[in-house]
């Protein structure tokens, strides 16, 4: 059942091809009118493009890997209650608010898990046309070029990505973490925040994340010596929402000390 | 004394050439070790590149416009106590923290004023190799292409750029402004925040700014129907620090209502 390197490389080629095809479709959509709806509130948006993209991924994945289950943000995948077997986790547009308001600064993400363990991930920074892709067996690449392990910087030596509501409401000592870091950045896309950590631009990222916001990232972060946990340092529940901490090993330790008071 | 359109176009060509030349130098610097020093505190950095860039601009401006005064962030220009006559205002690296930590997401800015009024501005997003340039007489361009007037969106319809300390300390009802907007973004570079408003990606930006942080931006924003004021809606003092509000006309009105309670 467990996939070998060759099978993971086949997934890699397929996913990168799908992302490039969808990118062209997205650029064409900018000439047309988007259909924008709210989900849980006025700041939680979904568009016709999110839905069309997810249907595209679901169809492609079913053709490519018919036995696998699919968990998608917009609900076109399967009802998934267990991490047993192979699971594809899809975010068809990450940073939908940026997508709608800016036509920039959004991502697409696809993760593949086997019995709850990450085997493959891909995050596309759509407008910059860069895909971060790979996993524990095949390594991590940006458009095919190997990504070096980021330096193990401390919190005080680096910038932290965060989400606005955590900072405003000072959840889990977020303002003390901001104060201890070199600075805070808010990008509005989990995918772009994770890319910033992969690229060594930021030392960490903290946000409430759903499975599709972190599945691909975890498959890319851990092989580069970066750590993914809850804000308390525990393992993520990959089927549920978590207050997620992504960081260098050193910044994780620094942040856990602040969180634990 | 007042410059005509032809003279402003000459400035435009010169400034864009200088920025392109400096961009090449900056990219070469990334292969070498930066010398980083702190200024007013551990989050306020200056590097050898900031200083070398400013010396470059000062030399070029003196050669191009010998009678003019120069106000530069790093102090290599003149001691400027008056807005009389022609004044060049230079930020040699804007977003130095991003420059040092990310090697990305920083800007260069040059503004030209006559008797306190903006006549020309240029902001370069260095890593994206895009210059926003122009002014009230010649219009506003991005790498030579005319920039359209952004839609006059309300605060609730758009994203707001802010600086971290304003939000954390809830200065001037900043958290209520964040709540009323579609969302908040923190980029860490005044130049890139101003570009986001010029490009219609964000409806506004609020931050404590020095003259060199806003001089170029004001020359570009106002010709596009955008407004620049203090957070109370008053005119800026271009020789001092201000809590600056940049916005669409409608978002400015929405924000002033919140600020005035």
Short mmCIF file of C-alpha atoms in Angstrom, two decimals:
data_model
loop_
_atom_site.label_atom_id
_atom_site.label_comp_id
_atom_site.label_asym_id
_atom_site.label_seq_id
_atom_site.Cartn_x
_atom_site.Cartn_y
_atom_site.Cartn_z
CA UNK A 1 0.00 0.00 0.00
CA UNK A 2 2.73 2.46 0.91
CA UNK A 3 3.94 4.40 -2.13
CA UNK A 4 7.49 4.23 -3.38
CA UNK A 5 9.57 7.13 -4.67
CA UNK A 6 8.60 6.44 -8.27
CA UNK A 7 4.90 6.67 -7.45
CA UNK A 8 5.38 9.90 -5.56
CA UNK A 9 7.27 11.38 -8.52
CA UNK A 10 4.31 10.44 -10.73
CA UNK A 11 2.01 12.32 -8.33
CA UNK A 12 4.40 15.27 -8.39
CA UNK A 13 4.34 15.54 -12.18
CA UNK A 14 0.57 15.20 -12.31
CA UNK A 15 -0.12 17.80 -9.59
CA UNK A 16 2.28 20.37 -11.07
CA UNK A 17 0.62 19.90 -14.49
CA UNK A 18 -2.85 20.39 -12.99
CA UNK A 19 -1.74 23.55 -11.19
CA UNK A 20 -0.25 25.04 -14.34
CA UNK A 21 -3.44 24.27 -16.28
CA UNK A 22 -5.61 25.85 -13.56
CA UNK A 23 -3.35 28.89 -13.43
CA UNK A 24 -4.13 29.63 -17.08
CA UNK A 25 -7.85 29.28 -16.35
CA UNK A 26 -7.59 31.63 -13.37
CA UNK A 27 -5.82 34.32 -15.39
CA UNK A 28 -8.61 34.07 -17.98
CA UNK A 29 -11.21 34.49 -15.22
CA UNK A 30 -9.79 37.93 -14.33
CA UNK A 31 -11.30 39.23 -17.58
CA UNK A 32 -14.76 38.07 -16.43
CA UNK A 33 -17.03 38.87 -13.50
CA UNK A 34 -16.46 36.72 -10.39
CA UNK A 35 -19.42 35.33 -8.46
CA UNK A 36 -18.61 36.01 -4.81
CA UNK A 37 -20.57 34.54 -1.87
CA UNK A 38 -19.99 34.65 1.87
CA UNK A 39 -19.69 31.47 3.96
CA UNK A 40 -19.41 31.77 7.77
CA UNK A 41 -19.33 35.61 7.76
CA UNK A 42 -18.59 38.71 5.65
CA UNK A 43 -14.83 38.06 5.73
CA UNK A 44 -15.11 34.39 4.66
CA UNK A 45 -15.61 34.34 0.88
CA UNK A 46 -16.04 31.72 -1.80
CA UNK A 47 -16.18 32.33 -5.56
CA UNK A 48 -17.17 30.37 -8.64
CA UNK A 49 -13.42 29.91 -9.26
CA UNK A 50 -12.87 28.19 -5.88
CA UNK A 51 -15.68 25.77 -6.76
CA UNK A 52 -14.65 25.16 -10.38
CA UNK A 53 -11.03 24.58 -9.32
CA UNK A 54 -12.05 22.06 -6.67
CA UNK A 55 -14.24 20.16 -9.14
CA UNK A 56 -11.28 20.09 -11.55
CA UNK A 57 -8.96 18.66 -8.86
CA UNK A 58 -11.54 16.09 -7.73
CA UNK A 59 -12.08 14.85 -11.29
CA UNK A 60 -8.33 14.67 -12.00
CA UNK A 61 -7.55 12.91 -8.71
CA UNK A 62 -10.35 10.38 -9.19
CA UNK A 63 -8.93 9.57 -12.63
CA UNK A 64 -5.36 9.34 -11.36
CA UNK A 65 -5.90 7.55 -8.04
CA UNK A 66 -9.42 6.02 -8.02
CA UNK A 67 -9.12 4.28 -4.62
CA UNK A 68 -8.08 7.40 -2.71
CA UNK A 69 -10.39 9.63 -0.70
CA UNK A 70 -10.45 13.39 -1.24
CA UNK A 71 -11.00 16.10 1.36
CA UNK A 72 -11.69 19.48 -0.26
CA UNK A 73 -12.46 22.89 1.23
CA UNK A 74 -15.60 23.42 -0.84
CA UNK A 75 -17.07 19.96 -0.19
CA UNK A 76 -16.88 18.39 -3.66
CA UNK A 77 -14.66 15.58 -2.36
CA UNK A 78 -15.64 12.77 0.00
CA UNK A 79 -17.09 12.68 3.48
CA UNK A 80 -13.86 11.85 5.34
CA UNK A 81 -13.96 10.59 8.94
CA UNK A 82 -10.71 8.66 9.09
CA UNK A 83 -7.07 9.07 8.11
CA UNK A 84 -6.77 5.37 7.10
CA UNK A 85 -5.43 4.74 3.61
CA UNK A 86 -4.54 7.39 1.05
CA UNK A 87 -6.12 10.82 1.41
CA UNK A 88 -5.77 13.82 -0.91
CA UNK A 89 -6.42 17.19 0.77
CA UNK A 90 -7.19 20.12 -1.55
CA UNK A 91 -7.45 23.89 -1.14
CA UNK A 92 -8.58 25.13 -4.57
CA UNK A 93 -8.02 28.85 -3.76
CA UNK A 94 -6.23 29.79 -0.53
CA UNK A 95 -6.54 33.47 0.35
CA UNK A 96 -9.87 33.98 -1.40
CA UNK A 97 -10.19 37.52 0.03
CA UNK A 98 -6.90 38.48 -1.64
CA UNK A 99 -7.99 36.70 -4.82
CA UNK A 100 -11.21 38.75 -4.92
CA UNK A 101 -9.85 42.14 -3.81
CA UNK A 102 -6.29 42.07 -5.15
CA UNK A 103 -6.21 39.52 -7.98
CA UNK A 104 -2.90 38.59 -6.38
CA UNK A 105 -1.39 37.02 -3.26
CA UNK A 106 -3.32 33.74 -3.27
CA UNK A 107 -2.33 30.09 -3.55
CA UNK A 108 -3.51 26.60 -4.48
CA UNK A 109 -2.56 23.66 -2.27
CA UNK A 110 -2.66 19.89 -2.64
CA UNK A 111 -1.43 17.43 0.01
CA UNK A 112 -1.31 13.63 -0.07
CA UNK A 113 -1.36 11.58 3.16
CA UNK A 114 -1.07 7.85 3.87
CA UNK A 115 -2.50 6.62 7.16
CA UNK A 116 -2.26 10.18 8.50
CA UNK A 117 1.36 10.76 7.48
CA UNK A 118 2.33 13.34 4.84
CA UNK A 119 3.86 11.89 1.67
CA UNK A 120 3.49 14.76 -0.79
CA UNK A 121 2.62 18.47 -0.91
CA UNK A 122 2.41 21.26 -3.46
CA UNK A 123 1.71 24.98 -2.92
CA UNK A 124 1.46 27.31 -5.90
CA UNK A 125 1.96 31.06 -5.53
CA UNK A 126 -0.30 31.59 -8.50
CA UNK A 127 0.57 35.12 -9.64
CA UNK A 128 4.32 34.59 -9.15
CA UNK A 129 4.02 31.28 -11.00
CA UNK A 130 6.08 29.39 -8.43
CA UNK A 131 5.22 25.91 -7.12
CA UNK A 132 6.81 24.60 -3.92
CA UNK A 133 6.48 20.82 -4.26
CA UNK A 134 7.84 17.58 -2.84
CA UNK A 135 7.81 15.54 0.32
CA UNK A 136 9.81 13.44 2.79
CA UNK A 137 10.86 10.83 0.20
CA UNK A 138 11.66 13.01 -2.82
CA UNK A 139 12.83 16.27 -1.23
CA UNK A 140 11.48 19.81 -1.59
CA UNK A 141 11.70 21.93 -4.74
CA UNK A 142 10.63 25.34 -6.02
CA UNK A 143 9.77 24.92 -9.70
CA UNK A 144 12.13 21.93 -9.81
CA UNK A 145 15.07 23.55 -8.00
CA UNK A 146 16.01 22.04 -4.62
CA UNK A 147 15.06 24.31 -1.69
CA UNK A 148 17.87 24.57 0.92
CA UNK A 149 17.10 24.02 4.63
CA UNK A 150 16.36 27.43 6.18
CA UNK A 151 18.73 28.55 8.94
CA UNK A 152 17.51 27.57 12.43
CA UNK A 153 16.91 31.19 13.51
CA UNK A 154 15.47 32.27 16.86
CA UNK A 155 12.22 34.21 17.21
CA UNK A 156 14.08 37.44 17.99
CA UNK A 157 16.09 37.06 14.79
CA UNK A 158 13.16 36.73 12.43
CA UNK A 159 9.79 37.86 11.14
CA UNK A 160 6.57 36.07 12.14
CA UNK A 161 3.55 35.61 9.92
CA UNK A 162 0.24 35.86 11.79
CA UNK A 163 -3.45 36.27 11.18
CA UNK A 164 -5.16 39.55 12.02
CA UNK A 165 -7.81 38.28 14.44
CA UNK A 166 -5.24 36.45 16.59
CA UNK A 167 -3.27 39.65 17.06
CA UNK A 168 -6.24 41.95 17.61
CA UNK A 169 -7.72 39.57 20.21
CA UNK A 170 -4.28 38.75 21.69
CA UNK A 171 -5.02 34.99 21.53
CA UNK A 172 -2.35 32.80 23.20
CA UNK A 173 -0.04 35.75 24.00
CA UNK A 174 0.16 36.69 20.33
CA UNK A 175 1.13 40.30 21.08
CA UNK A 176 4.03 39.16 23.29
CA UNK A 177 5.17 36.90 20.45
CA UNK A 178 4.95 39.85 18.04
CA UNK A 179 6.97 41.96 20.45
CA UNK A 180 9.69 39.31 20.82
CA UNK A 181 10.05 38.75 17.07
CA UNK A 182 11.87 41.10 14.67
CA UNK A 183 8.44 41.98 13.36
CA UNK A 184 5.03 40.69 12.30
CA UNK A 185 3.68 40.30 8.78
CA UNK A 186 0.07 39.63 7.71
CA UNK A 187 -0.35 38.31 4.16
CA UNK A 188 -3.86 36.84 4.24
CA UNK A 189 -2.92 33.49 2.67
CA UNK A 190 -1.75 30.44 4.63
CA UNK A 191 -0.06 29.13 1.49
CA UNK A 192 2.02 32.27 1.02
CA UNK A 193 2.83 32.39 4.73
CA UNK A 194 4.07 28.79 4.58
CA UNK A 195 6.13 29.57 1.46
CA UNK A 196 7.73 32.49 3.37
CA UNK A 197 8.87 30.03 6.07
CA UNK A 198 10.05 27.44 3.50
CA UNK A 199 12.06 30.15 1.73
CA UNK A 200 13.66 31.31 4.99
CA UNK A 201 12.01 34.76 4.73
CA UNK A 202 10.03 34.36 7.96
CA UNK A 203 10.90 32.22 11.02
CA UNK A 204 7.31 31.15 11.62
CA UNK A 205 3.58 31.45 11.12
CA UNK A 206 0.64 31.17 13.53
CA UNK A 207 -3.01 30.90 12.50
CA UNK A 208 -6.21 28.91 12.98
CA UNK A 209 -6.01 26.44 10.12
CA UNK A 210 -8.30 23.83 8.59
CA UNK A 211 -6.81 20.58 7.21
CA UNK A 212 -6.58 22.00 3.63
CA UNK A 213 -4.68 25.06 4.91
CA UNK A 214 -1.79 23.04 6.35
CA UNK A 215 -1.80 19.57 4.68
CA UNK A 216 0.47 20.48 1.75
CA UNK A 217 2.64 22.72 3.91
CA UNK A 218 3.35 20.04 6.48
CA UNK A 219 4.60 17.67 3.75
CA UNK A 220 7.08 20.38 2.66
CA UNK A 221 8.07 21.93 5.99
CA UNK A 222 9.11 18.84 7.94
CA UNK A 223 11.63 17.53 5.34
CA UNK A 224 13.40 20.92 5.58
CA UNK A 225 13.87 20.66 9.37
CA UNK A 226 10.95 22.98 10.13
CA UNK A 227 8.32 22.04 12.69
CA UNK A 228 4.53 21.97 12.61
CA UNK A 229 2.50 21.66 15.81
CA UNK A 230 -0.40 23.17 17.69
CA UNK A 231 0.36 26.41 19.56
CA UNK A 232 0.95 24.19 22.65
CA UNK A 233 3.53 22.08 20.84
CA UNK A 234 1.24 19.05 20.34
CA UNK A 235 0.63 17.02 17.19
CA UNK A 236 -2.03 18.33 14.77
CA UNK A 237 -5.38 16.63 14.31
CA UNK A 238 -5.34 16.46 10.49
CA UNK A 239 -9.14 16.10 10.26
CA UNK A 240 -10.01 19.18 12.28
CA UNK A 241 -9.23 22.86 12.98
CA UNK A 242 -6.07 23.67 14.91
CA UNK A 243 -4.33 26.80 16.16
CA UNK A 244 -1.20 25.91 14.22
CA UNK A 245 2.40 26.96 14.86
CA UNK A 246 4.84 26.56 11.96
CA UNK A 247 8.42 27.55 12.78
CA UNK A 248 12.12 26.85 12.82
CA UNK A 249 13.03 24.51 15.71
CA UNK A 250 14.55 27.39 17.68
CA UNK A 251 11.66 29.81 17.08
CA UNK A 252 9.22 27.06 18.11
CA UNK A 253 11.01 26.70 21.45
CA UNK A 254 11.03 30.48 21.95
CA UNK A 255 7.31 30.72 21.17
CA UNK A 256 6.32 27.76 23.37
CA UNK A 257 8.08 29.46 26.31
CA UNK A 258 5.97 32.60 25.78
CA UNK A 259 2.73 30.64 25.29
CA UNK A 260 3.31 28.56 28.42
CA UNK A 261 4.03 31.78 30.35
CA UNK B 1 11.11 78.69 -11.03
CA UNK B 2 8.18 76.30 -11.38
CA UNK B 3 9.03 73.33 -13.60
CA UNK B 4 7.23 72.62 -16.84
CA UNK B 5 6.15 69.23 -18.13
CA UNK B 6 9.33 68.80 -20.16
CA UNK B 7 11.52 69.34 -17.10
CA UNK B 8 9.50 66.86 -15.07
CA UNK B 9 9.85 64.28 -17.83
CA UNK B 10 13.63 64.80 -17.70
CA UNK B 11 13.52 64.13 -13.94
CA UNK B 12 11.41 61.03 -14.59
CA UNK B 13 13.90 59.56 -17.04
CA UNK B 14 16.83 60.31 -14.76
CA UNK B 15 15.23 58.85 -11.62
CA UNK B 16 14.09 55.65 -13.36
CA UNK B 17 17.62 55.18 -14.75
CA UNK B 18 19.16 55.66 -11.30
CA UNK B 19 16.76 53.16 -9.76
CA UNK B 20 17.52 50.54 -12.40
CA UNK B 21 21.26 51.02 -11.87
CA UNK B 22 20.87 50.72 -8.09
CA UNK B 23 18.72 47.62 -8.48
CA UNK B 24 21.60 45.83 -10.20
CA UNK B 25 23.95 46.87 -7.39
CA UNK B 26 21.49 45.63 -4.76
CA UNK B 27 21.15 42.22 -6.42
CA UNK B 28 24.95 41.95 -6.43
CA UNK B 29 25.03 42.80 -2.70
CA UNK B 30 22.95 39.70 -1.91
CA UNK B 31 26.02 37.60 -2.70
CA UNK B 32 28.00 39.48 -0.03
CA UNK B 33 27.67 40.00 3.69
CA UNK B 34 25.50 42.96 4.74
CA UNK B 35 26.63 45.26 7.55
CA UNK B 36 23.54 45.74 9.72
CA UNK B 37 23.28 48.32 12.52
CA UNK B 38 20.39 49.39 14.71
CA UNK B 39 19.20 53.01 14.89
CA UNK B 40 16.46 53.94 17.40
CA UNK B 41 15.91 50.34 18.58
CA UNK B 42 16.34 46.67 17.67
CA UNK B 43 13.56 46.81 15.07
CA UNK B 44 14.95 49.92 13.32
CA UNK B 45 17.81 48.79 11.06
CA UNK B 46 20.23 50.41 8.67
CA UNK B 47 22.71 48.62 6.40
CA UNK B 48 25.70 49.58 4.30
CA UNK B 49 23.36 49.33 1.28
CA UNK B 50 20.97 52.00 2.64
CA UNK B 51 23.94 54.32 3.10
CA UNK B 52 25.62 53.56 -0.24
CA UNK B 53 22.31 53.99 -2.07
CA UNK B 54 21.66 57.35 -0.44
CA UNK B 55 25.15 58.60 -1.30
CA UNK B 56 24.53 57.50 -4.90
CA UNK B 57 21.23 59.43 -5.07
CA UNK B 58 22.74 62.53 -3.45
CA UNK B 59 25.63 62.59 -5.93
CA UNK B 60 23.32 62.05 -8.91
CA UNK B 61 20.81 64.68 -7.76
CA UNK B 62 23.54 67.25 -7.09
CA UNK B 63 24.85 66.70 -10.62
CA UNK B 64 21.38 66.86 -12.17
CA UNK B 65 19.83 69.71 -10.15
CA UNK B 66 22.64 71.60 -8.36
CA UNK B 67 20.42 74.29 -6.78
CA UNK B 68 17.99 71.86 -5.16
CA UNK B 69 18.11 70.73 -1.53
CA UNK B 70 18.02 67.05 -0.62
CA UNK B 71 16.38 65.43 2.40
CA UNK B 72 17.53 61.82 2.86
CA UNK B 73 16.68 59.23 5.50
CA UNK B 74 20.31 58.45 6.31
CA UNK B 75 21.42 62.09 6.58
CA UNK B 76 23.76 62.40 3.57
CA UNK B 77 21.61 65.17 2.08
CA UNK B 78 21.18 68.69 3.41
CA UNK B 79 19.97 70.10 6.70
CA UNK B 80 16.46 71.05 5.59
CA UNK B 81 14.34 73.44 7.68
CA UNK B 82 12.07 74.90 5.03
CA UNK B 83 9.95 73.73 2.11
CA UNK B 84 10.85 76.81 0.01
CA UNK B 85 12.24 76.09 -3.44
CA UNK B 86 12.89 72.65 -4.91
CA UNK B 87 13.39 69.76 -2.50
CA UNK B 88 14.26 66.14 -3.31
CA UNK B 89 13.22 63.63 -0.65
CA UNK B 90 14.94 60.22 -0.76
CA UNK B 91 14.37 56.87 0.92
CA UNK B 92 17.30 54.72 -0.25
CA UNK B 93 15.87 51.44 1.14
CA UNK B 94 12.31 51.39 2.48
CA UNK B 95 11.49 48.26 4.47
CA UNK B 96 15.06 47.65 5.64
CA UNK B 97 13.91 44.85 7.98
CA UNK B 98 12.42 42.98 4.99
CA UNK B 99 15.55 43.76 2.97
CA UNK B 100 17.76 42.21 5.68
CA UNK B 101 15.58 39.23 6.66
CA UNK B 102 13.81 38.39 3.39
CA UNK B 103 15.94 39.85 0.59
CA UNK B 104 12.54 40.81 -0.81
CA UNK B 105 9.57 43.11 -0.19
CA UNK B 106 11.44 46.42 0.02
CA UNK B 107 11.35 49.61 -2.03
CA UNK B 108 13.28 52.73 -3.03
CA UNK B 109 11.49 56.10 -3.12
CA UNK B 110 12.30 59.51 -4.54
CA UNK B 111 9.98 62.52 -4.35
CA UNK B 112 10.43 66.04 -5.72
CA UNK B 113 8.61 69.02 -4.17
CA UNK B 114 8.41 72.70 -5.10
CA UNK B 115 7.48 75.12 -2.33
CA UNK B 116 5.97 72.21 -0.42
CA UNK B 117 3.85 70.86 -3.28
CA UNK B 118 4.54 67.45 -4.86
CA UNK B 119 5.66 67.57 -8.49
CA UNK B 120 7.17 64.11 -8.99
CA UNK B 121 7.41 60.73 -7.27
CA UNK B 122 8.90 57.29 -7.97
CA UNK B 123 8.58 54.10 -5.92
CA UNK B 124 10.42 50.97 -7.02
CA UNK B 125 9.31 47.51 -5.87
CA UNK B 126 12.88 46.33 -6.24
CA UNK B 127 12.51 42.55 -6.44
CA UNK B 128 9.47 42.73 -8.72
CA UNK B 129 11.35 45.25 -10.88
CA UNK B 130 8.36 47.61 -11.08
CA UNK B 131 8.60 51.40 -10.77
CA UNK B 132 5.49 53.48 -10.07
CA UNK B 133 6.44 56.94 -11.32
CA UNK B 134 4.91 60.26 -12.31
CA UNK B 135 3.12 63.22 -10.80
CA UNK B 136 0.29 65.75 -11.11
CA UNK B 137 1.53 67.21 -14.43
CA UNK B 138 2.63 64.07 -16.29
CA UNK B 139 0.29 61.37 -14.91
CA UNK B 140 1.09 58.12 -13.10
CA UNK B 141 2.72 55.08 -14.69
CA UNK B 142 3.92 51.61 -13.75
CA UNK B 143 7.03 50.91 -15.84
CA UNK B 144 5.74 53.36 -18.43
CA UNK B 145 2.14 52.07 -18.60
CA UNK B 146 -0.59 54.46 -17.41
CA UNK B 147 -2.08 53.42 -14.04
CA UNK B 148 -5.91 53.69 -14.02
CA UNK B 149 -7.70 55.51 -11.18
CA UNK B 150 -8.60 52.92 -8.52
CA UNK B 151 -12.31 52.47 -7.82
CA UNK B 152 -13.57 54.70 -4.96
CA UNK B 153 -14.28 51.73 -2.65
CA UNK B 154 -15.55 51.99 0.92
CA UNK B 155 -13.60 50.72 3.93
CA UNK B 156 -15.91 47.72 4.31
CA UNK B 157 -15.27 46.77 0.67
CA UNK B 158 -11.50 46.68 0.88
CA UNK B 159 -8.29 45.62 2.59
CA UNK B 160 -6.33 48.03 4.80
CA UNK B 161 -2.55 48.12 5.11
CA UNK B 162 -1.35 48.92 8.62
CA UNK B 163 1.76 48.81 10.76
CA UNK B 164 2.05 46.24 13.52
CA UNK B 165 2.61 48.56 16.48
CA UNK B 166 -0.47 50.66 15.68
CA UNK B 167 -2.66 47.57 15.76
CA UNK B 168 -1.10 45.97 18.83
CA UNK B 169 -1.39 49.24 20.78
CA UNK B 170 -4.82 50.07 19.27
CA UNK B 171 -3.68 53.61 18.42
CA UNK B 172 -6.49 55.88 17.09
CA UNK B 173 -9.11 53.08 17.09
CA UNK B 174 -6.97 50.97 14.77
CA UNK B 175 -8.66 47.72 15.83
CA UNK B 176 -12.10 49.13 15.06
CA UNK B 177 -10.81 50.17 11.63
CA UNK B 178 -9.44 46.65 11.12
CA UNK B 179 -12.80 45.21 12.12
CA UNK B 180 -14.74 47.47 9.72
CA UNK B 181 -12.47 46.70 6.74
CA UNK B 182 -12.55 43.48 4.69
CA UNK B 183 -9.25 42.66 6.35
CA UNK B 184 -5.85 43.97 7.43
CA UNK B 185 -2.50 43.34 5.77
CA UNK B 186 0.97 44.08 7.19
CA UNK B 187 3.77 44.22 4.62
CA UNK B 188 6.54 46.05 6.48
CA UNK B 189 7.29 48.56 3.71
CA UNK B 190 5.52 51.90 3.28
CA UNK B 191 6.48 51.88 -0.39
CA UNK B 192 4.85 48.51 -1.05
CA UNK B 193 1.78 49.53 0.98
CA UNK B 194 1.43 52.69 -1.12
CA UNK B 195 1.84 50.67 -4.33
CA UNK B 196 -0.98 48.36 -3.12
CA UNK B 197 -3.29 51.41 -2.83
CA UNK B 198 -2.15 52.84 -6.19
CA UNK B 199 -2.83 49.47 -7.82
CA UNK B 200 -6.32 49.24 -6.28
CA UNK B 201 -5.35 46.14 -4.26
CA UNK B 202 -5.94 47.83 -0.89
CA UNK B 203 -8.30 50.73 -0.07
CA UNK B 204 -5.90 52.37 2.35
CA UNK B 205 -2.83 52.40 4.53
CA UNK B 206 -2.17 53.82 8.01
CA UNK B 207 1.25 54.21 9.62
CA UNK B 208 3.58 56.66 11.39
CA UNK B 209 5.61 57.99 8.48
CA UNK B 210 8.64 60.23 8.08
CA UNK B 211 8.87 62.62 5.10
CA UNK B 212 10.86 60.10 2.99
CA UNK B 213 8.22 57.40 3.62
CA UNK B 214 5.37 59.39 2.04
CA UNK B 215 6.92 62.10 -0.22
CA UNK B 216 7.03 60.01 -3.41
CA UNK B 217 3.72 58.34 -2.61
CA UNK B 218 1.83 61.60 -2.21
CA UNK B 219 3.00 62.75 -5.65
CA UNK B 220 1.52 59.54 -7.14
CA UNK B 221 -1.60 59.07 -5.01
CA UNK B 222 -3.25 62.48 -5.38
CA UNK B 223 -3.27 62.53 -9.23
CA UNK B 224 -5.16 59.20 -9.11
CA UNK B 225 -7.96 60.62 -6.94
CA UNK B 226 -6.58 59.07 -3.73
CA UNK B 227 -6.18 61.13 -0.58
CA UNK B 228 -3.29 61.64 1.82
CA UNK B 229 -3.84 63.24 5.22
CA UNK B 230 -3.10 62.82 8.90
CA UNK B 231 -5.31 60.31 10.73
CA UNK B 232 -7.49 63.31 11.72
CA UNK B 233 -7.96 64.38 8.11
CA UNK B 234 -5.52 67.32 8.28
CA UNK B 235 -2.73 68.25 5.85
CA UNK B 236 0.65 66.60 6.40
CA UNK B 237 3.66 68.46 7.71
CA UNK B 238 6.16 67.36 5.04
CA UNK B 239 9.19 68.10 7.24
CA UNK B 240 8.13 65.99 10.21
CA UNK B 241 6.60 62.68 11.37
CA UNK B 242 2.88 62.15 10.88
CA UNK B 243 0.36 59.42 11.62
CA UNK B 244 -0.59 59.20 7.95
CA UNK B 245 -3.83 57.97 6.39
CA UNK B 246 -3.70 57.09 2.69
CA UNK B 247 -7.02 55.98 1.22
CA UNK B 248 -9.72 56.20 -1.41
CA UNK B 249 -11.97 59.20 -0.80
CA UNK B 250 -14.78 56.97 0.49
CA UNK B 251 -12.54 54.87 2.78
CA UNK B 252 -11.02 58.09 4.17
CA UNK B 253 -14.51 59.30 5.16
CA UNK B 254 -15.34 55.91 6.72
CA UNK B 255 -12.08 55.92 8.71
CA UNK B 256 -12.40 59.54 9.88
CA UNK B 257 -15.86 58.67 11.29
CA UNK B 258 -14.33 55.84 13.34
CA UNK B 259 -11.33 57.92 14.48
CA UNK B 260 -13.54 60.83 15.56
CA UNK B 261 -15.75 58.37 17.47
#
